[in-house]
Coordinates of C-alpha atoms (C1' of nucleotides) in Angstrom, one line a residue:
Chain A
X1 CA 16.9 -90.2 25.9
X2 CA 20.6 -89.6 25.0
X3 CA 21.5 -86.1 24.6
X4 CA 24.5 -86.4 23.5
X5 CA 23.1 -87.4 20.4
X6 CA 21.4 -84.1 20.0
X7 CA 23.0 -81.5 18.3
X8 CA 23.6 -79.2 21.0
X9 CA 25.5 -76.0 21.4
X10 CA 25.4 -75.9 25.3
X11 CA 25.3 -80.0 25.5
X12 CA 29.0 -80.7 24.4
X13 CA 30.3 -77.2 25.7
X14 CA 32.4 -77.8 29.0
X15 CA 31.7 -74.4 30.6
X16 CA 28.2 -75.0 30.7
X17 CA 28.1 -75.3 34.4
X18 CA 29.5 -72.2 34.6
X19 CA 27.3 -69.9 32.2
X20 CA 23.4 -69.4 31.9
X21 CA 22.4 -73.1 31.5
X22 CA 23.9 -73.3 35.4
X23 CA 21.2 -75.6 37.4
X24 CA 18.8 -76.7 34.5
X25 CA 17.7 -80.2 33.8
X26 CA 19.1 -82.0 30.4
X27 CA 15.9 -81.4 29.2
X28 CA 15.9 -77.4 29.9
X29 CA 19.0 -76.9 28.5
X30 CA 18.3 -78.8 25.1
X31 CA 15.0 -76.8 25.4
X32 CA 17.3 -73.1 25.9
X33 CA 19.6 -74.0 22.9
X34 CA 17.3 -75.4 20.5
X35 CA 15.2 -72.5 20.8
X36 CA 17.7 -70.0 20.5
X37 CA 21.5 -70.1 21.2
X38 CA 23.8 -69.6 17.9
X39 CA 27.5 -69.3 17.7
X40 CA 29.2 -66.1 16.5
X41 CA 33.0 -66.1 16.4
X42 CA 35.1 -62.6 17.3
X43 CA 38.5 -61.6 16.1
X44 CA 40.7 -59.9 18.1
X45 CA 40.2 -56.3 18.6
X46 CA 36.6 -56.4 16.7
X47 CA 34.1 -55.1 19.1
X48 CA 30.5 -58.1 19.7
X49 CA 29.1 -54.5 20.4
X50 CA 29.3 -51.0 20.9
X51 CA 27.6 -48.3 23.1
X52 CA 24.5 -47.0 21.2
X53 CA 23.4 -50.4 19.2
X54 CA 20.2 -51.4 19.4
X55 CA 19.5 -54.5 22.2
X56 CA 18.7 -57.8 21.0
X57 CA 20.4 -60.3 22.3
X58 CA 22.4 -61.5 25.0
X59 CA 26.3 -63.5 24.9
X60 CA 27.7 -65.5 26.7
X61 CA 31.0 -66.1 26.2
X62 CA 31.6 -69.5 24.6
X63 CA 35.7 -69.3 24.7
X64 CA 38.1 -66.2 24.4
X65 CA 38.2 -63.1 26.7
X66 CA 36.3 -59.6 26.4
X67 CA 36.7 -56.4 28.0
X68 CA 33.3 -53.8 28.5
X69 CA 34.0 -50.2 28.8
X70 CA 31.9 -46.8 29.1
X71 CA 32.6 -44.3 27.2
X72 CA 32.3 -40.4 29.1
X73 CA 31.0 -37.2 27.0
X74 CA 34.8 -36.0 27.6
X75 CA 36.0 -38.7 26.0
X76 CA 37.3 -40.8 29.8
X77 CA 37.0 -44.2 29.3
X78 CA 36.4 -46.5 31.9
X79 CA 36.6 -50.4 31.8
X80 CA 33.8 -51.7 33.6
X81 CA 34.5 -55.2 33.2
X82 CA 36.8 -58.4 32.0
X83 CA 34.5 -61.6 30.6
X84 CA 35.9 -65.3 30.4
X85 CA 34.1 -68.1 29.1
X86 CA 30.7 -69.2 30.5
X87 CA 29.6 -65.1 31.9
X88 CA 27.3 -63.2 29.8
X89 CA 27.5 -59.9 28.6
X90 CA 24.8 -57.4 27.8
X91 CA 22.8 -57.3 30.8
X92 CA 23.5 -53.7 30.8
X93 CA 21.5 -53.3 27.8
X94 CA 18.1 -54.5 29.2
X95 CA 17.5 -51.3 30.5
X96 CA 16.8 -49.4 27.7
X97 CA 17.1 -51.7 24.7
X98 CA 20.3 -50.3 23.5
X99 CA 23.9 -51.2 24.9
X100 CA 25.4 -48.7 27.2
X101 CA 28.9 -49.8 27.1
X102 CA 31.2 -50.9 24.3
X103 CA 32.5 -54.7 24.4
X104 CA 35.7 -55.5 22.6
X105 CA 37.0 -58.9 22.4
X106 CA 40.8 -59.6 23.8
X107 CA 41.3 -62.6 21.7
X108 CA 39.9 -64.7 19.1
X109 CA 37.0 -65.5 20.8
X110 CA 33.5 -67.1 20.1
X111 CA 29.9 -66.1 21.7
X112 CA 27.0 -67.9 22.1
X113 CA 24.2 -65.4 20.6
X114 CA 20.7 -65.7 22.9
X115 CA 17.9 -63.6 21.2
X116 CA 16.6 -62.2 24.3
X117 CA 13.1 -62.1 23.5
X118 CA 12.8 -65.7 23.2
X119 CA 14.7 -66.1 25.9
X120 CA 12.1 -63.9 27.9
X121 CA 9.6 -66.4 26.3
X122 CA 10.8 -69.1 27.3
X123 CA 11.4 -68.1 30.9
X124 CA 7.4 -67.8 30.6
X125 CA 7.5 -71.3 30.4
X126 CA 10.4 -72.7 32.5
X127 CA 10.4 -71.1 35.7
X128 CA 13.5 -72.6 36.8
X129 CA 14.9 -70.8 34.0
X130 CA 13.5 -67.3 34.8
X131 CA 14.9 -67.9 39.1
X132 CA 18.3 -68.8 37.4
X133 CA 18.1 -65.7 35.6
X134 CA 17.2 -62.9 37.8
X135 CA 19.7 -64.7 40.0
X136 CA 22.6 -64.1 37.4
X137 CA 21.1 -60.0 37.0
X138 CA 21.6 -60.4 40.9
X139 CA 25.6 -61.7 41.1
X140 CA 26.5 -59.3 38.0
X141 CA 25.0 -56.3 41.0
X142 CA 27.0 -58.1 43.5
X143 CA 30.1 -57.8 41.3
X144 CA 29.6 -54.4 40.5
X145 CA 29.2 -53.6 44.0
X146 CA 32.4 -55.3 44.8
X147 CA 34.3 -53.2 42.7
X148 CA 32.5 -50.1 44.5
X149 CA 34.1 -51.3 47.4
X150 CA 37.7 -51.4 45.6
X151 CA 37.1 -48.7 43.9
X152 CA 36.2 -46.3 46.8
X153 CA 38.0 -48.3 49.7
X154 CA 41.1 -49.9 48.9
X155 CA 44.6 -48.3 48.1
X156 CA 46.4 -49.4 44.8
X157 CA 48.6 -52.0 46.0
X158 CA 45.3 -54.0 47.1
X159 CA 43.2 -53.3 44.3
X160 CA 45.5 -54.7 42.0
X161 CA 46.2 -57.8 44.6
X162 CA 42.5 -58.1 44.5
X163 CA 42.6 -58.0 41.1
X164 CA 45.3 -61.0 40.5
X165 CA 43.4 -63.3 43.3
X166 CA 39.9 -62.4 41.9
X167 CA 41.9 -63.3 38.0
X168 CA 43.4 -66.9 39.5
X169 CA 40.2 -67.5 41.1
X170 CA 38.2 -67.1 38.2
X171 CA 40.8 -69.6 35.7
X172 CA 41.0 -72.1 38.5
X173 CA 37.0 -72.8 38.4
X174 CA 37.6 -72.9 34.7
X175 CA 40.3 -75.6 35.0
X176 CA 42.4 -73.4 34.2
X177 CA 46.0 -72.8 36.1
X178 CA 45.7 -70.7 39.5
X179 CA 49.1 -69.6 39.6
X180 CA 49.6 -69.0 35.8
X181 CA 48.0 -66.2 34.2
X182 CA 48.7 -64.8 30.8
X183 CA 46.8 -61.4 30.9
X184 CA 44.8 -60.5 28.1
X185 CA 44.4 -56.8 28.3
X186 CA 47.2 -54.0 28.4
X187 CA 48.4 -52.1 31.7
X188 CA 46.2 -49.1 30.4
X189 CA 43.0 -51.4 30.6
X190 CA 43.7 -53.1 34.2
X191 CA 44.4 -49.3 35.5
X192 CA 40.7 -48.2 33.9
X193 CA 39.3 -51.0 35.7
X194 CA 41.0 -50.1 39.4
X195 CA 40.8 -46.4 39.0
X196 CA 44.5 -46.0 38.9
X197 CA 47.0 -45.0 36.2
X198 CA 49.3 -47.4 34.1
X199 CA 52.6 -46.2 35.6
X200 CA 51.2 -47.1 39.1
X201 CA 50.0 -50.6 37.5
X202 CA 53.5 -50.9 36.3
X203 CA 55.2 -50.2 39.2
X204 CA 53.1 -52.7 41.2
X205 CA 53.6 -55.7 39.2
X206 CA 57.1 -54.7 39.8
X207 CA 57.2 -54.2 43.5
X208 CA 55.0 -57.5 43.6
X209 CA 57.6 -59.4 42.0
X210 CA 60.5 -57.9 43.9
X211 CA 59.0 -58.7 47.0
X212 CA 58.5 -62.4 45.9
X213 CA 55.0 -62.4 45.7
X214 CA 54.3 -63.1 41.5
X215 CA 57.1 -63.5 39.2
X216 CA 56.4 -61.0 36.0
X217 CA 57.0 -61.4 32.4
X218 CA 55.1 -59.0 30.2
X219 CA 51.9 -60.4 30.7
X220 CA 52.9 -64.0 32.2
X221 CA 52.5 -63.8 35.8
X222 CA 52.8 -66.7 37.5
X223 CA 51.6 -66.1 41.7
X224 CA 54.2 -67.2 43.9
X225 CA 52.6 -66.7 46.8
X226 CA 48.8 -66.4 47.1
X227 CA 48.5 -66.4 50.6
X228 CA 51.1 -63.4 51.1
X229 CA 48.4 -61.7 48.0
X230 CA 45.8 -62.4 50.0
X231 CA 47.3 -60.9 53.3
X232 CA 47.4 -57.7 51.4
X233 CA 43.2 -57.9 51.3
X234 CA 42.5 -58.9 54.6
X235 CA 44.4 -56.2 56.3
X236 CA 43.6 -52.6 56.5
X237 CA 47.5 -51.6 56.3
Chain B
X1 CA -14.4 -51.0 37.6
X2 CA -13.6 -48.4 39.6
X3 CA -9.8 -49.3 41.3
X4 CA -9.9 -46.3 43.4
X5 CA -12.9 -47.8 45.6
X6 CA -10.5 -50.6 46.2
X7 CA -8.1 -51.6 49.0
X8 CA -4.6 -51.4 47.4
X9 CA -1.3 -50.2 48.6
X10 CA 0.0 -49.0 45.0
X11 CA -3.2 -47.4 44.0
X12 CA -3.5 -44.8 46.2
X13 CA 0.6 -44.5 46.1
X14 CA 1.5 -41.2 44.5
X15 CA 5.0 -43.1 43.3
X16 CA 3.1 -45.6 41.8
X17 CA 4.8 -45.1 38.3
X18 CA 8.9 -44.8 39.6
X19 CA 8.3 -47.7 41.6
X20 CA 7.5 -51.5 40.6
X21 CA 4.7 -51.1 39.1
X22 CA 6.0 -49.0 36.7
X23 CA 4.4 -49.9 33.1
X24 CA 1.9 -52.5 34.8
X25 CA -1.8 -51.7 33.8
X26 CA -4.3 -51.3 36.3
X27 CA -5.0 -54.6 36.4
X28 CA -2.1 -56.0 37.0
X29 CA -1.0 -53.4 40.0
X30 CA -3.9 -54.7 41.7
X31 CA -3.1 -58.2 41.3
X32 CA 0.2 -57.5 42.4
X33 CA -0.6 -55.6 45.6
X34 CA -3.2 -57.7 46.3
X35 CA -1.4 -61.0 46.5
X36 CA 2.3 -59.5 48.4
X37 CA 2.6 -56.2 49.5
X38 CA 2.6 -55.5 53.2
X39 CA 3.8 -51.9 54.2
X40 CA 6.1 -52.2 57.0
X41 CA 7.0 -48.5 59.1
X42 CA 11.2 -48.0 59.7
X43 CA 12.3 -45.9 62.7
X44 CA 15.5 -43.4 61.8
X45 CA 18.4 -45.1 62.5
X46 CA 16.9 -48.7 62.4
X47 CA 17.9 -51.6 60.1
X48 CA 15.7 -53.0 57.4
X49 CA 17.5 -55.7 56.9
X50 CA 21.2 -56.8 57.7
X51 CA 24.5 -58.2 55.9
X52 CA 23.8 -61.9 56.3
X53 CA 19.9 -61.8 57.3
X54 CA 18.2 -64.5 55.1
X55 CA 16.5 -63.2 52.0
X56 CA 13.0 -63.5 51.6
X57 CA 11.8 -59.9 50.6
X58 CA 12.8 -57.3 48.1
X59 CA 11.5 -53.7 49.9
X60 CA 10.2 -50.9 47.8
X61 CA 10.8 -47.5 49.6
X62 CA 7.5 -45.8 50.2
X63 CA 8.5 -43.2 52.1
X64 CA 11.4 -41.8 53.4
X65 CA 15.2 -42.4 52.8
X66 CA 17.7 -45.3 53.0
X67 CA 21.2 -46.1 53.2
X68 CA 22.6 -49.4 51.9
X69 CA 26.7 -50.2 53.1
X70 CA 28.5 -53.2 53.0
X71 CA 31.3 -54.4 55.2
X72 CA 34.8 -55.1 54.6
X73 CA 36.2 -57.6 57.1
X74 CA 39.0 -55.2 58.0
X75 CA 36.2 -53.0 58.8
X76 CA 36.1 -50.5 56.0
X77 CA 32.6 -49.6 54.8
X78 CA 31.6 -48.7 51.7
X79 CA 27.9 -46.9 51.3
X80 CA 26.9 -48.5 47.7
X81 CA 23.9 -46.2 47.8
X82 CA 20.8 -43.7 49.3
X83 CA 17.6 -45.1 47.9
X84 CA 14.5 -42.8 47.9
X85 CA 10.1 -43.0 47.7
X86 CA 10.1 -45.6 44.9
X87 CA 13.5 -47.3 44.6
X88 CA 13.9 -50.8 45.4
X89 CA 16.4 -52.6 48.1
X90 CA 17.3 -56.0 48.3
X91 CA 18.0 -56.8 44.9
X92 CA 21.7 -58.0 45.2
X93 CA 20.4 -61.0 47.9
X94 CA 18.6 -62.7 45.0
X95 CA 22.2 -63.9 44.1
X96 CA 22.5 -65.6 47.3
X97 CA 19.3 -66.0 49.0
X98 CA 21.3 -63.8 51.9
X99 CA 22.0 -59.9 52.0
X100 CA 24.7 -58.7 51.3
X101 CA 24.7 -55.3 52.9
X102 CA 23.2 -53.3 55.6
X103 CA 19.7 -51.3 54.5
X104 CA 19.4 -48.5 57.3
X105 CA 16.8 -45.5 57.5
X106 CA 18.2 -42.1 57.3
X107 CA 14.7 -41.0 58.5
X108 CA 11.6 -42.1 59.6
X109 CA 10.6 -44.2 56.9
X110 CA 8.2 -46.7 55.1
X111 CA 8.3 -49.8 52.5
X112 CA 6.2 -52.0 50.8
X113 CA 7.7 -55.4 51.1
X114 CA 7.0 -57.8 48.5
X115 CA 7.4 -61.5 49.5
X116 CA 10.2 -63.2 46.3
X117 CA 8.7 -66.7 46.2
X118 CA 5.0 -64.9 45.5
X119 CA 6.4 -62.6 43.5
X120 CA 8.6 -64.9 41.2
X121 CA 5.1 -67.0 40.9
X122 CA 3.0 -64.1 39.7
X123 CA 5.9 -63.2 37.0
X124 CA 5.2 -66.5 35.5
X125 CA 1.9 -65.4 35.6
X126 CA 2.7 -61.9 33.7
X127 CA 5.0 -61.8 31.5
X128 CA 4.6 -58.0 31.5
X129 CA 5.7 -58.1 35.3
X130 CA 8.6 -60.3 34.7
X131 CA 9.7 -58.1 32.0
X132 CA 9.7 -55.2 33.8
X133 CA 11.5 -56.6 36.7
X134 CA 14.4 -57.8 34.1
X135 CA 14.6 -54.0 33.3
X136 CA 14.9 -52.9 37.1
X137 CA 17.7 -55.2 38.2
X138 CA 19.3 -54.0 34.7
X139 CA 18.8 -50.4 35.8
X140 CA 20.0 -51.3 39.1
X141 CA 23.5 -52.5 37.0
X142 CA 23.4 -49.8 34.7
X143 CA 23.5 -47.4 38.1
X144 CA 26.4 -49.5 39.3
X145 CA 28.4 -49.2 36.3
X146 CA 27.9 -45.2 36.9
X147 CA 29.2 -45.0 40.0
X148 CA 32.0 -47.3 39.1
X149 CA 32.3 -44.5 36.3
X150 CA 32.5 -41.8 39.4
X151 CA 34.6 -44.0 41.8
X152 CA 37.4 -45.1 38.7
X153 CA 37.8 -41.3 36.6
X154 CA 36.4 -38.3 38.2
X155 CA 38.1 -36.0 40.8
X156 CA 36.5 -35.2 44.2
X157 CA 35.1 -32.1 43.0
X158 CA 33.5 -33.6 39.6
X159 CA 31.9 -36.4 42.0
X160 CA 30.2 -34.2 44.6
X161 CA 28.5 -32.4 42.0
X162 CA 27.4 -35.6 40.2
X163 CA 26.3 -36.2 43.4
X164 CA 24.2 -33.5 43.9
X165 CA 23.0 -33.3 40.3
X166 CA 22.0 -37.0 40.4
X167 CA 20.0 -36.5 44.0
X168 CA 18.4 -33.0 42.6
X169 CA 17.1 -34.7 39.8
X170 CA 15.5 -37.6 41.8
X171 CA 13.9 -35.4 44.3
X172 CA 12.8 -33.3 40.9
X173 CA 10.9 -36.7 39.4
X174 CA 9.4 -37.0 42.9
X175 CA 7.6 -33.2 42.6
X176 CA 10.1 -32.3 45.0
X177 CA 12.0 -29.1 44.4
X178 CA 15.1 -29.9 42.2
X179 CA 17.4 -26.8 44.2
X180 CA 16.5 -26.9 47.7
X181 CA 18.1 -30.3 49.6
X182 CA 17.7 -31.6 52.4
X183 CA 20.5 -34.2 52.9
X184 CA 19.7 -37.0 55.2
X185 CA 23.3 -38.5 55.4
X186 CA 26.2 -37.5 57.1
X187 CA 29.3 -36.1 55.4
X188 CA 31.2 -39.6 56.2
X189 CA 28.2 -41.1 54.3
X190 CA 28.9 -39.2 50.8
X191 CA 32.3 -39.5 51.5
X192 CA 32.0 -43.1 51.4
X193 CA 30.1 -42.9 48.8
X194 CA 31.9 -41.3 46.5
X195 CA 35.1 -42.7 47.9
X196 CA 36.4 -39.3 49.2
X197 CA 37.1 -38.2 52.8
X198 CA 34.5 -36.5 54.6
X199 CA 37.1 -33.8 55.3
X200 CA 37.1 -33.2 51.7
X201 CA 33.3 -33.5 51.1
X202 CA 33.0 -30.6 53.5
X203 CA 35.8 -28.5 52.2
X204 CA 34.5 -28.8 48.5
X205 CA 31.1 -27.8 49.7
X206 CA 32.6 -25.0 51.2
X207 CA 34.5 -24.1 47.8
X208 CA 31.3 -24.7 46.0
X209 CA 29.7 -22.3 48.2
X210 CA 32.2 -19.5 47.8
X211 CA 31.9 -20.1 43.9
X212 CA 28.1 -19.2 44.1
X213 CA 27.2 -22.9 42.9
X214 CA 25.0 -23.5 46.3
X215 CA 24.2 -22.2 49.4
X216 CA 25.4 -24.4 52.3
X217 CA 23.6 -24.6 55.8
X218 CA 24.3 -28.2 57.1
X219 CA 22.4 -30.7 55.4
X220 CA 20.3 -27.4 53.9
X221 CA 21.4 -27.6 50.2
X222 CA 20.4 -25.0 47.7
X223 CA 21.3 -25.5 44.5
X224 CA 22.1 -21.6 42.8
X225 CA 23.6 -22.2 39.6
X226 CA 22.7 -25.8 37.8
X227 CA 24.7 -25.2 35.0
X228 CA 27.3 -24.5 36.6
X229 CA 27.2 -27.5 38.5
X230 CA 26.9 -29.4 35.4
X231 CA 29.9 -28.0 33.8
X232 CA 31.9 -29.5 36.1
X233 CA 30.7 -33.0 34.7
X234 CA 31.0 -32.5 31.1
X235 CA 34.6 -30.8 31.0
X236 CA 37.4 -32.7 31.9
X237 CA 39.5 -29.6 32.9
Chain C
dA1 C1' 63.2 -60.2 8.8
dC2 C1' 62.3 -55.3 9.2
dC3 C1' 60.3 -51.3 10.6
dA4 C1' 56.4 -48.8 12.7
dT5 C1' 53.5 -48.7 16.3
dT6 C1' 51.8 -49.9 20.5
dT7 C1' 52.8 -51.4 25.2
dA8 C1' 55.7 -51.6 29.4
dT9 C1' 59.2 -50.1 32.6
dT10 C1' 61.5 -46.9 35.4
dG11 C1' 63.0 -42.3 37.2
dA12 C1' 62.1 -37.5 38.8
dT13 C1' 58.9 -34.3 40.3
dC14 C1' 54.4 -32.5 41.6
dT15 C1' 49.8 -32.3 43.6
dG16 C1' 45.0 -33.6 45.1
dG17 C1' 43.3 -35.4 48.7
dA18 C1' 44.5 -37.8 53.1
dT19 C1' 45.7 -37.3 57.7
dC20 C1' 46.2 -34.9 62.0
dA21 C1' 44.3 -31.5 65.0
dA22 C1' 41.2 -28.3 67.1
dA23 C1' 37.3 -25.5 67.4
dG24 C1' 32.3 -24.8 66.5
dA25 C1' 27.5 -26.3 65.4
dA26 C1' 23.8 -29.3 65.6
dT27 C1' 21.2 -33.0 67.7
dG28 C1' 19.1 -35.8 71.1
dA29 C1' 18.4 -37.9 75.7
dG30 C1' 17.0 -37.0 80.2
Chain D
dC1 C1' 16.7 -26.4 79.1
dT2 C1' 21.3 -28.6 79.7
dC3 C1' 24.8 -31.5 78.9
dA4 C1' 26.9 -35.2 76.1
dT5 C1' 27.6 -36.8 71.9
dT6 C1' 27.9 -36.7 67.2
dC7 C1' 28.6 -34.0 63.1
dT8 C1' 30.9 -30.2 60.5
dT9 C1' 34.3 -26.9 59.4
dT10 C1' 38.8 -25.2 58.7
dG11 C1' 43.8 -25.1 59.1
dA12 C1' 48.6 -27.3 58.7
dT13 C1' 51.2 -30.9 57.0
dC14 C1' 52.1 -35.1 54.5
dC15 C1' 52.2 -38.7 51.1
dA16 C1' 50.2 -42.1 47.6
dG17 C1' 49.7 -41.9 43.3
dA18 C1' 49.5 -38.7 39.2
dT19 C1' 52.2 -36.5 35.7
dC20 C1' 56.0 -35.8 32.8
dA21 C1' 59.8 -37.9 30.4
dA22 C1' 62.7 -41.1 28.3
dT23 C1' 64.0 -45.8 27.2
dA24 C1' 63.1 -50.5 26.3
dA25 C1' 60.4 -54.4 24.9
dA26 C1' 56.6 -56.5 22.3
dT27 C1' 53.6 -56.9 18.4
dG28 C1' 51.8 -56.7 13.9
dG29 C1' 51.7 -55.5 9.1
dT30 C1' 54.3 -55.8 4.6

DNA sequence: ACCATTTATTGATCTGGATCAAAGAATGAG
DNA sequence: CTCATTCTTTGATCCAGATCAATAAATGGT
């Protein structure tokens, strides 16, 4: 059997490797987007979601880049999260059938819809499926839990190094460039994310790039030296 | 049939419905306790499990009260959480098949340990199970995302007092009285917790004490005026 | 291309919480 | 019960990062 004959979302889509489909069989994945993958495009700015709608359905992020953030009663805002192409966002929303957070797209981007009933159907069936599955639930804990650590551990200047290396690691498994990064979101965003204001985020790039470590343009970085971004992880100083 | 005249571990559990089995008919508690749950006592002070122990279990507290920390290699630690009668551990070593932080008992304690192979299998074979464990690791995120919440845009103060608030209301869905603590973790715990010092988790205790919020003996918590607790949350003053 | 708006940088100053220090209270092992 | 150890409180000082402020650079709509 040929599947590249098939007309298949996930089949021709070169992050698959990367996103839900991770680990399945040819067959299994024809199987998962036969039954219920769809494409959905996003503009720029338009929110896939926001906090309050009802759950129905999973994405995963075909191409483009998203940001998730919760919204507090006093009007704080806080951005839980940055997706790239082949993570999935809405696991959030399992919980209690509506989505907790609001997820706004940071460039034209596209989504693969997955109706998340089926899906829990078909994870009846394919067991490989449902172990791939709670094991994604699992890594999205293990992320969160990473940015407890930052958030309650680390001092600016090594959030926001972890932030860069965590960035360039993430391209770099896409294919993308390591060392160049054009960042999507705005100074205001990154600092929600590391629990720091935008002046401070500001002033680090700057520092960063005075010391040699990443050269800065607006929102082209290019690293300059990763291992002297890492040393700023490793050690307690 | 009469499930009370049966050997079961859940049956007879009074935290039967905030635990696993949460949602699970009769029926299907019994088939799930009969086929993986094995309670295993926890000295104070002892390890349930490791950072880097192989994964094979996922522990439901029975009794008692837990810690969960993990590591930095510099040798910072972060406490990602206190688990209570009813909460589960062990969730983020699905990802890897290792754990990822240290589980220790703040007091003399006792879990259910549920095997993951056998419970995996008997998901395929209940769909109602498997669904119901897709909405606890989603909680489990959704908890996360909170304290990323607390960690990225709340002051000291407005943390300790979610803090309390969040740990009055477990105790209060456990029967237990909602105002009168009993805190089984250090000061340097909650401090690392909620990313403070523990310093300034005592000194805010103190203030909070002085404002007729609690009375504070030790780890003897009682909480005087709830709402005034909960102001502190909902303003952003 | 032009103007309005949003985003980014940089400086000056202020402050919440960290750090350093020392005394007091609770806990546990023998 | 006693002593050692760990935990907690409180005070004095310091500093990383917040806040306030002003300018400069992008960005997007018409």
């Amino acid at each position: 059997m040929d599947f590249s004959e098939l007309k298949s979302v996930c089949y021709g889509c070169s992050i698959r490797e990367l996103c839900l489909p991770e680990g399945l069989t040819d067959e299994e994945v024809l199987l998962l987007d036969q039954h219920m993958l769809h494409r959905v495009p996003i503009r720029k700015g338009d929110p896939l979601y926001r906090t309050g709608d009802p759950f129905k359905s999973l994405y995963a992020v075909s191409t483009g880049f998203f940001k998730t953030s919760i919204l507090h009663e006093d009007g704080r805002t806080q951005v839980t999260g940055f997706q790239m192409a082949g993570e999935v966002l809405g696991l959030d929303a399992i919980s209690t059938d509506h989505h907790l957070c609001d997820a706004i797209a940071l460039e034209d981007s596209a989504v693969c819809e997955i109706d998340f009933n089926q899906f829990e159907q078909l994870g009846q069936l394919m067991s490989n499926l449902q172990h791939r599955f709670n094991k994604t639930l699992s890594r999205e804990i293990v992320r969160d839990q990473g940015i407890m650590l930052l958030l309650g551990s680390m001092r600016a200047e090594e959030r926001l190094a972890a932030f860069l290396v965590n960035l360039a690691k993430r391209f770099s498994a896409r294919r993308q460039s390591a060392s160049q990064l054009v960042l999507r979101m705005t100074r205001e965003d990154i600092g929600s994310y590391l629990g720091i204001k935008l002046e401070t985020v500001s002033r680090i790039l700057s520092r960063f790039h005075d010391q040699q470590l990443l050269e800065v343009r607006g929102r082209h970085i290019r690293i300059l030296d990763p291992l002297g971004l890492n040393r700023l992880l490793n050690s307690s100083a």
